[in-house]
C-alpha positions as semicolon CSV with decimal commas, in nm:
position;residue;x (nm);y (nm);z (nm)
1;M;-0,007;0,004;-0,006
2;K;0,176;0,316;-0,134
3;T;-0,045;0,580;0,054
4;N;0,164;0,769;0,293
5;F;0,066;0,717;0,647
6;K;-0,047;1,070;0,718
7;F;-0,319;1,034;0,441
8;L;-0,366;0,678;0,582
9;I;-0,491;0,826;0,912
10;L;-0,772;1,014;0,719
11;L;-0,871;0,689;0,547
12;V;-0,891;0,489;0,868
13;L;-1,129;0,739;1,002
14;I;-1,335;0,728;0,692
15;A;-1,332;0,347;0,708
16;M;-1,417;0,337;1,084
17;S;-1,751;0,506;1,013
18;F;-1,840;0,226;0,795
19;Q;-1,695;-0,071;0,981
20;A;-2,009;-0,169;1,191
21;C;-2,216;-0,220;0,876
22;Q;-1,936;-0,394;0,703
23;Q;-1,898;-0,663;0,979
24;D;-2,251;-0,784;0,914
25;D;-2,246;-0,790;0,533
26;P;-2,278;-1,136;0,363
27;I;-1,994;-1,286;0,152
28;I;-2,005;-1,094;-0,186
29;P;-2,092;-1,339;-0,483
30;E;-1,848;-1,388;-0,776
31;E;-1,949;-1,170;-1,086
32;V;-1,851;-1,266;-1,447
33;V;-1,770;-1,005;-1,731
34;V;-1,695;-1,121;-2,078
35;L;-1,405;-0,929;-2,224
36;P;-1,214;-0,965;-2,547
37;P;-0,995;-1,273;-2,510
38;E;-0,619;-1,262;-2,530
39;T;-0,404;-1,476;-2,750
40;V;-0,255;-1,754;-2,514
41;T;0,108;-1,800;-2,525
42;S;0,270;-1,913;-2,192
43;V;0,025;-1,712;-1,973
44;D;-0,317;-1,845;-1,889
45;G;-0,434;-1,503;-1,725
46;F;-0,367;-1,329;-1,423
47;Y;-0,509;-1,253;-1,064
48;L;-0,569;-0,912;-0,951
49;L;-0,557;-0,829;-0,583
50;N;-0,775;-0,547;-0,473
51;E;-0,639;-0,388;-0,164
52;G;-0,972;-0,256;-0,002
53;N;-0,964;0,045;0,228
54;M;-0,810;-0,008;0,580
55;N;-1,050;-0,157;0,856
56;M;-1,326;-0,222;0,597
57;N;-1,218;-0,584;0,559
58;K;-1,277;-0,538;0,164
59;S;-0,970;-0,720;0,030
60;S;-1,084;-0,918;-0,270
61;L;-0,941;-1,121;-0,565
62;D;-1,035;-1,114;-0,939
63;Y;-0,922;-1,326;-1,225
64;Y;-0,893;-1,277;-1,599
65;D;-0,881;-1,571;-1,813
66;Y;-0,705;-1,518;-2,133
67;Q;-0,863;-1,781;-2,359
68;S;-1,207;-1,731;-2,270
69;G;-1,196;-1,360;-2,218
70;T;-1,390;-1,397;-1,883
71;Y;-1,322;-1,135;-1,595
72;R;-1,420;-1,288;-1,258
73;R;-1,468;-1,068;-0,977
74;N;-1,448;-1,200;-0,619
75;V;-1,308;-1,544;-0,715
76;Y;-1,201;-1,591;-0,343
77;G;-1,518;-1,557;-0,203
78;Q;-1,684;-1,788;-0,447
79;A;-1,425;-2,060;-0,382
80;N;-1,412;-2,011;-0,018
81;P;-1,748;-1,973;0,138
82;E;-1,622;-2,092;0,478
83;A;-1,408;-1,789;0,505
84;T;-1,688;-1,572;0,653
85;L;-1,475;-1,279;0,683
86;G;-1,356;-1,300;0,333
87;L;-1,000;-1,253;0,222
88;G;-0,932;-0,984;0,482
89;D;-0,820;-0,637;0,540
90;V;-0,562;-0,458;0,309
91;G;-0,440;-0,700;0,043
92;N;-0,092;-0,556;0,003
93;D;0,098;-0,810;-0,252
94;I;0,036;-1,132;-0,448
95;G;0,246;-1,375;-0,614
96;I;0,237;-1,721;-0,777
97;Y;0,496;-1,979;-0,726
98;G;0,459;-2,333;-0,851
99;S;0,108;-2,423;-0,831
100;K;0,018;-2,186;-0,526
101;V;-0,095;-1,819;-0,503
102;Y;0,027;-1,635;-0,212
103;A;-0,172;-1,333;-0,113
104;V;-0,024;-1,088;0,168
105;I;-0,307;-0,949;0,376
106;N;-0,123;-0,659;0,545
107;N;-0,385;-0,547;0,825
108;S;-0,511;-0,900;0,879
109;N;-0,140;-1,002;0,956
110;K;-0,153;-1,324;0,733
111;I;-0,042;-1,456;0,397
112;E;-0,325;-1,663;0,244
113;V;-0,195;-1,954;0,029
114;M;-0,429;-2,087;-0,239
115;D;-0,435;-2,341;-0,516
116;A;-0,359;-2,134;-0,831
117;A;-0,608;-2,335;-1,032
118;T;-0,904;-2,334;-0,804
119;T;-0,839;-2,028;-0,583
120;K;-0,917;-2,285;-0,292
121;R;-0,748;-2,188;0,033
122;I;-0,459;-2,423;0,124
123;K;-0,301;-2,246;0,446
124;V;-0,320;-1,940;0,639
125;I;0,036;-1,811;0,737
126;D;0,054;-1,575;1,030
127;V;0,290;-1,292;0,966
128;K;0,247;-0,968;1,157
129;N;0,192;-0,659;0,949
130;C;0,328;-0,830;0,650
131;R;0,408;-0,637;0,322
132;Y;0,543;-0,806;0,031
133;V;0,649;-1,148;-0,115
134;T;0,918;-1,278;-0,353
135;F;1,038;-1,637;-0,420
136;A;1,358;-1,840;-0,503
137;N;1,469;-2,184;-0,486
138;G;1,170;-2,340;-0,309
139;K;1,120;-2,048;-0,058
140;A;0,900;-1,753;-0,049
141;Y;1,037;-1,449;0,138
142;A;0,792;-1,200;0,320
143;S;0,869;-0,857;0,442
144;A;0,695;-0,750;0,758
145;Y;0,681;-0,440;0,965
146;D;0,632;-0,637;1,267
147;G;0,487;-0,361;1,474
148;E;0,126;-0,227;1,512
149;V;-0,029;0,004;1,223
150;Q;0,040;0,329;1,382
151;L;0,259;0,627;1,365
152;G;0,534;0,664;1,623
153;E;0,902;0,676;1,711
154;N;0,895;0,342;1,913
155;S;0,796;0,103;1,615
156;P;1,036;-0,199;1,597
157;N;1,257;-0,302;1,322
158;G;1,109;-0,508;1,066
159;F;1,205;-0,838;0,933
160;V;1,199;-1,087;0,648
161;A;1,037;-1,431;0,696
162;E;1,160;-1,724;0,487
163;I;0,869;-1,980;0,417
164;D;0,918;-2,342;0,297
165;T;0,679;-2,354;-0,016
166;T;0,629;-2,725;0,049
167;S;0,557;-2,737;0,438
168;L;0,440;-2,379;0,411
169;K;0,626;-2,310;0,758
170;I;0,821;-2,018;0,841
171;T;1,187;-2,164;0,868
172;R;1,411;-1,854;0,950
173;T;1,354;-1,477;0,998
174;V;1,607;-1,209;0,991
175;K;1,576;-0,841;1,111
176;V;1,618;-0,540;0,871
177;G;1,535;-0,169;0,906
178;R;1,202;-0,025;0,999
179;Q;0,894;-0,079;0,792
180;P;1,063;-0,270;0,518
181;E;0,889;-0,286;0,179
182;E;0,967;-0,450;-0,158
183;M;1,248;-0,712;-0,221
184;A;1,422;-0,863;-0,505
185;I;1,686;-1,152;-0,518
186;V;2,001;-1,118;-0,730
187;G;2,209;-1,444;-0,688
188;D;2,259;-1,548;-0,336
189;K;2,136;-1,202;-0,208
190;L;1,816;-1,057;-0,115
191;Y;1,762;-0,671;-0,125
192;I;1,503;-0,502;0,063
193;A;1,394;-0,133;0,084
194;N;1,341;0,027;0,434
195;S;1,096;0,295;0,461
196;G;1,063;0,404;0,822
197;G;0,729;0,534;0,722
198;Y;0,575;0,526;1,073
199;S;0,805;0,788;1,198
200;P;0,849;1,089;0,965
201;P;1,048;1,294;0,933
202;N;1,273;1,021;1,087
203;Y;1,270;0,800;0,769
204;E;1,491;0,513;0,697
205;R;1,707;0,551;0,413
206;T;1,872;0,213;0,336
207;V;1,854;-0,091;0,150
208;S;1,940;-0,403;0,351
209;V;2,129;-0,682;0,197
210;I;2,073;-1,053;0,317
211;D;2,292;-1,343;0,248
212;L;2,031;-1,628;0,162
213;K;2,265;-1,900;0,259
214;T;2,326;-1,780;0,609
215;F;2,009;-1,585;0,625
216;T;2,181;-1,277;0,796
217;K;2,193;-0,922;0,711
218;I;2,545;-0,846;0,555
219;K;2,528;-0,471;0,491
220;D;2,292;-0,164;0,449
221;I;2,325;0,057;0,137
222;D;2,273;0,404;0,199
223;V;2,028;0,551;-0,085
224;A;1,778;0,794;0,029
225;I;1,485;0,859;0,274
226;N;1,144;0,655;0,255
227;L;1,230;0,387;-0,005
228;H;0,936;0,180;-0,136
229;R;0,957;0,018;-0,476
230;L;1,255;-0,225;-0,551
231;E;1,307;-0,443;-0,863
232;A;1,598;-0,605;-1,048
233;D;1,660;-0,599;-1,419
234;A;1,805;-0,883;-1,625
235;D;2,157;-0,757;-1,571
236;G;2,115;-0,774;-1,187
237;D;2,103;-0,403;-1,118
238;I;1,833;-0,292;-0,854
239;Y;1,600;-0,009;-0,917
240;V;1,469;0,145;-0,600
241;S;1,235;0,432;-0,542
242;S;1,241;0,707;-0,275
243;R;0,903;0,875;-0,189
244;G;1,074;1,162;-0,046
245;D;0,927;1,348;0,240
246;Y;0,598;1,491;0,066
247;Y;0,717;1,856;0,144
248;N;1,061;1,979;0,022
249;I;1,238;1,653;-0,059
250;P;1,122;1,510;-0,400
251;S;1,049;1,149;-0,506
252;K;1,351;0,985;-0,703
253;L;1,440;0,658;-0,851
254;F;1,799;0,505;-0,794
255;V;1,994;0,226;-0,957
256;I;2,224;-0,002;-0,752
257;D;2,501;-0,206;-0,904
258;T;2,474;-0,547;-0,721
259;K;2,841;-0,627;-0,800
260;T;2,967;-0,329;-0,593
261;D;2,651;-0,278;-0,374
262;K;2,657;0,108;-0,440
263;V;2,434;0,326;-0,609
264;K;2,551;0,429;-0,982
265;K;2,250;0,624;-1,111
266;T;1,989;0,864;-1,021
267;F;1,667;0,945;-1,196
268;D;1,482;1,270;-1,095
269;I;1,148;1,134;-1,131
270;A;0,868;1,008;-0,905
271;C;0,802;0,640;-0,909
272;A;0,510;0,521;-0,707
273;N;0,489;0,185;-0,919
274;L;0,737;0,004;-1,122
275;S;0,752;-0,287;-1,364
276;I;1,056;-0,408;-1,543
277;V;1,000;-0,636;-1,856
278;G;1,291;-0,710;-2,070
279;D;1,496;-0,391;-2,141
280;K;1,217;-0,151;-2,046
281;G;1,090;-0,020;-1,711
282;Y;0,729;0,106;-1,689
283;I;0,684;0,374;-1,416
284;I;0,372;0,533;-1,265
285;G;0,487;0,852;-1,098
286;S;0,243;0,956;-0,859
287;E;0,367;1,217;-0,607
288;F;0,173;1,426;-0,361
289;S;0,281;1,739;-0,201
290;Y;0,164;1,876;0,132
291;V;0,302;2,200;0,036
292;T;0,073;2,245;-0,264
293;F;-0,180;1,980;-0,186
294;K;-0,149;1,842;-0,553
295;W;-0,059;1,550;-0,721
296;K;0,210;1,518;-0,988
297;I;0,161;1,236;-1,243
298;N;0,368;1,080;-1,506
299;Y;0,365;0,754;-1,702
300;S;0,735;0,715;-1,792
301;M;0,954;0,452;-1,928
302;I;1,350;0,367;-1,879
303;D;1,569;0,179;-2,116
304;V;1,720;-0,037;-1,822
305;K;1,993;-0,158;-2,066
306;N;2,130;0,172;-2,126
307;E;1,994;0,337;-1,814
308;T;1,820;0,614;-2,018
309;L;1,494;0,791;-1,960
310;L;1,285;0,767;-2,272
311;E;1,080;1,057;-2,401
312;G;0,705;1,042;-2,389
313;S;0,442;0,836;-2,195
314;F;0,366;0,466;-2,235
315;L;-0,014;0,549;-2,175
316;P;-0,207;0,723;-2,428
317;K;-0,344;1,067;-2,331
318;A;-0,710;0,945;-2,386
319;V;-0,659;0,694;-2,102
320;S;-0,453;0,894;-1,869
321;D;-0,705;1,175;-1,873
322;Q;-0,962;0,934;-1,755
323;I;-0,769;0,791;-1,467
324;K;-0,841;0,970;-1,140
325;T;-0,590;0,796;-0,914
326;P;-0,321;0,568;-1,096
327;Y;-0,239;0,270;-0,865
328;G;-0,166;-0,075;-1,004
329;L;0,077;-0,162;-1,282
330;A;0,176;-0,480;-1,464
331;V;0,308;-0,570;-1,804
332;D;0,232;-0,919;-1,965
333;P;0,617;-1,042;-2,046
334;F;0,500;-1,185;-2,355
335;S;0,233;-0,982;-2,547
336;L;0,364;-0,662;-2,369
337;N;-0,008;-0,557;-2,288
338;V;0,007;-0,293;-2,023
339;Y;-0,253;-0,313;-1,724
340;V;-0,302;-0,005;-1,522
341;T;-0,542;0,037;-1,246
342;D;-0,750;0,361;-1,120
343;A;-0,816;0,338;-0,751
344;G;-1,060;0,627;-0,781
345;D;-1,179;0,752;-0,447
346;Y;-1,029;0,466;-0,257
347;V;-1,385;0,342;-0,108
348;S;-1,556;0,255;-0,444
349;P;-1,485;-0,011;-0,701
350;G;-1,193;0,082;-0,922
351;K;-1,117;0,011;-1,298
352;L;-0,859;-0,192;-1,481
353;Y;-0,743;-0,053;-1,831
354;C;-0,543;-0,298;-2,076
355;I;-0,344;-0,115;-2,347
356;D;-0,161;-0,314;-2,589
357;K;0,209;-0,259;-2,704
358;N;0,092;-0,022;-2,995
359;G;-0,114;0,196;-2,742
360;E;-0,458;0,098;-2,831
361;T;-0,708;0,030;-2,554
362;K;-0,822;-0,327;-2,555
363;F;-1,076;-0,319;-2,288
364;T;-1,174;-0,138;-1,960
365;V;-1,338;-0,328;-1,683
366;I;-1,458;-0,264;-1,300
367;T;-1,266;-0,434;-1,035
368;G;-1,287;-0,454;-0,650
369;D;-1,192;-0,162;-0,430
370;I;-0,845;-0,019;-0,481
371;P;-0,718;-0,244;-0,746
372;A;-0,351;-0,286;-0,685
373;H;-0,137;-0,597;-0,743
374;F;-0,100;-0,847;-1,023
375;A;0,025;-1,206;-1,060
376;F;0,040;-1,381;-1,395
377;K;-0,056;-1,746;-1,407
378;L;0,173;-1,935;-1,635
379;K;0,093;-2,253;-1,836
380;K;0,396;-2,415;-1,725
381;T;0,590;-2,395;-1,373
382;I;0,854;-2,112;-1,410
383;K;1,020;-2,016;-1,095
384;N;1,044;-1,656;-1,143
385;N;1,152;-1,414;-0,866
386;K;0,862;-1,176;-0,859
C-alpha cells in the first residue's frame, strides 16, 4: 500500500464510520464479465488483488482468463464460502510460485496460500503486518513491519520471513530496517527497501542486503529517505524508489549495481509503481505534496539496458485523462500488454485498463476496491523471482 501514513490516518477515520455495517455484510458473490480474449502464449491469465480500504475488511481477488476472455470478480469468496470474513483487510501483494498463490493481507497479519487453479485456500500463514512477497529456490520471502499499524517513534525494526513452499512453514527470520517494503533477489542476495514510514521525518534511508545461505543481514546500502519500490533488471541492477518527505524532498528513482552494492545512477522522477519487463522499465509517477496539496502524475519509461529515460508516456492521453488515481501496474512479459488500475476515491470499485503494445485500448473493466497487485498465471511452472 503506497499511500503515505498521514493520508492513511484520514482513510482509517473514514473506514471506521462504515466498519460496523461492513462486519455484518454477507460474502459478496462472484461476478463474471466477458471481455475480448487474449492470444494465449505462456500465460493463462492473471490474478488481480484489490486492497480494499483499511479497516473495511474488503480485500478481494479477481481473475482474468485469457482464452475465454472472462473477468471474474471476487473469485476468493466464491471458492471459499467458509471464510466468513472474506479475504481480509488490505491486500498488499500477491505472487504465484509453482501451483500456489500467495496473497499478502497486511492488516489481517496473514498470508493466504491458495491453489492457483481453483483459488481454494490451502493454508493461512501468520505474519504480523506483512507487506510483500518474493520467491527463489523453493522458498517464499515475506517482508513485515512487525509492529502495529500506527505512527510513532517506538515502532520496531521489521523482518524478512523465509517460508518453505512445500511445508508452508516459516523456517527462518532476519531483522532489517524499520517498515521494510519491496524485495528482489539477485544471485544469493536478497535486497529489501526500508522506509521508516511510521516515524516521519525520521525516515529510514537504506536498502538492506541479506545473504540467503546464512540468512543474515550483511550490509545496509545508503540510498535516500522513505524507500519503497524495488525491482531487479535482467543484468542484476536494482531499481529502488524514494518517496521523499511529501514536502521539500522530492521522490526519485535510484539504480544500485549489485556487483559493488553502490548507487550508480539517479533519475529525478517520481516512481509510485514500477514494472521491469525485458529492457524496459514502466513507471507510474504519482507524487503528492503537502506544500501544494496537489498530485504530480507521469507515465514514464526507462531503457534499463542503457539506463536512460525515454521520451513520452507509455499510456495514451485518452486513457491517462480518464484515470483519477493511478495505482496498480503490470506488463504481460509475452504480449507486452500494459495493465493499469485506477483506485478512484479509495472506497468504491476501481477500474482496470488494458493497453496493447501499440498504445491501443483493448478493454476497461470494473474491479474491486483499490485494485493494486497482479500475478500472472503461467501455463508451465516457471520459478521466477517476483
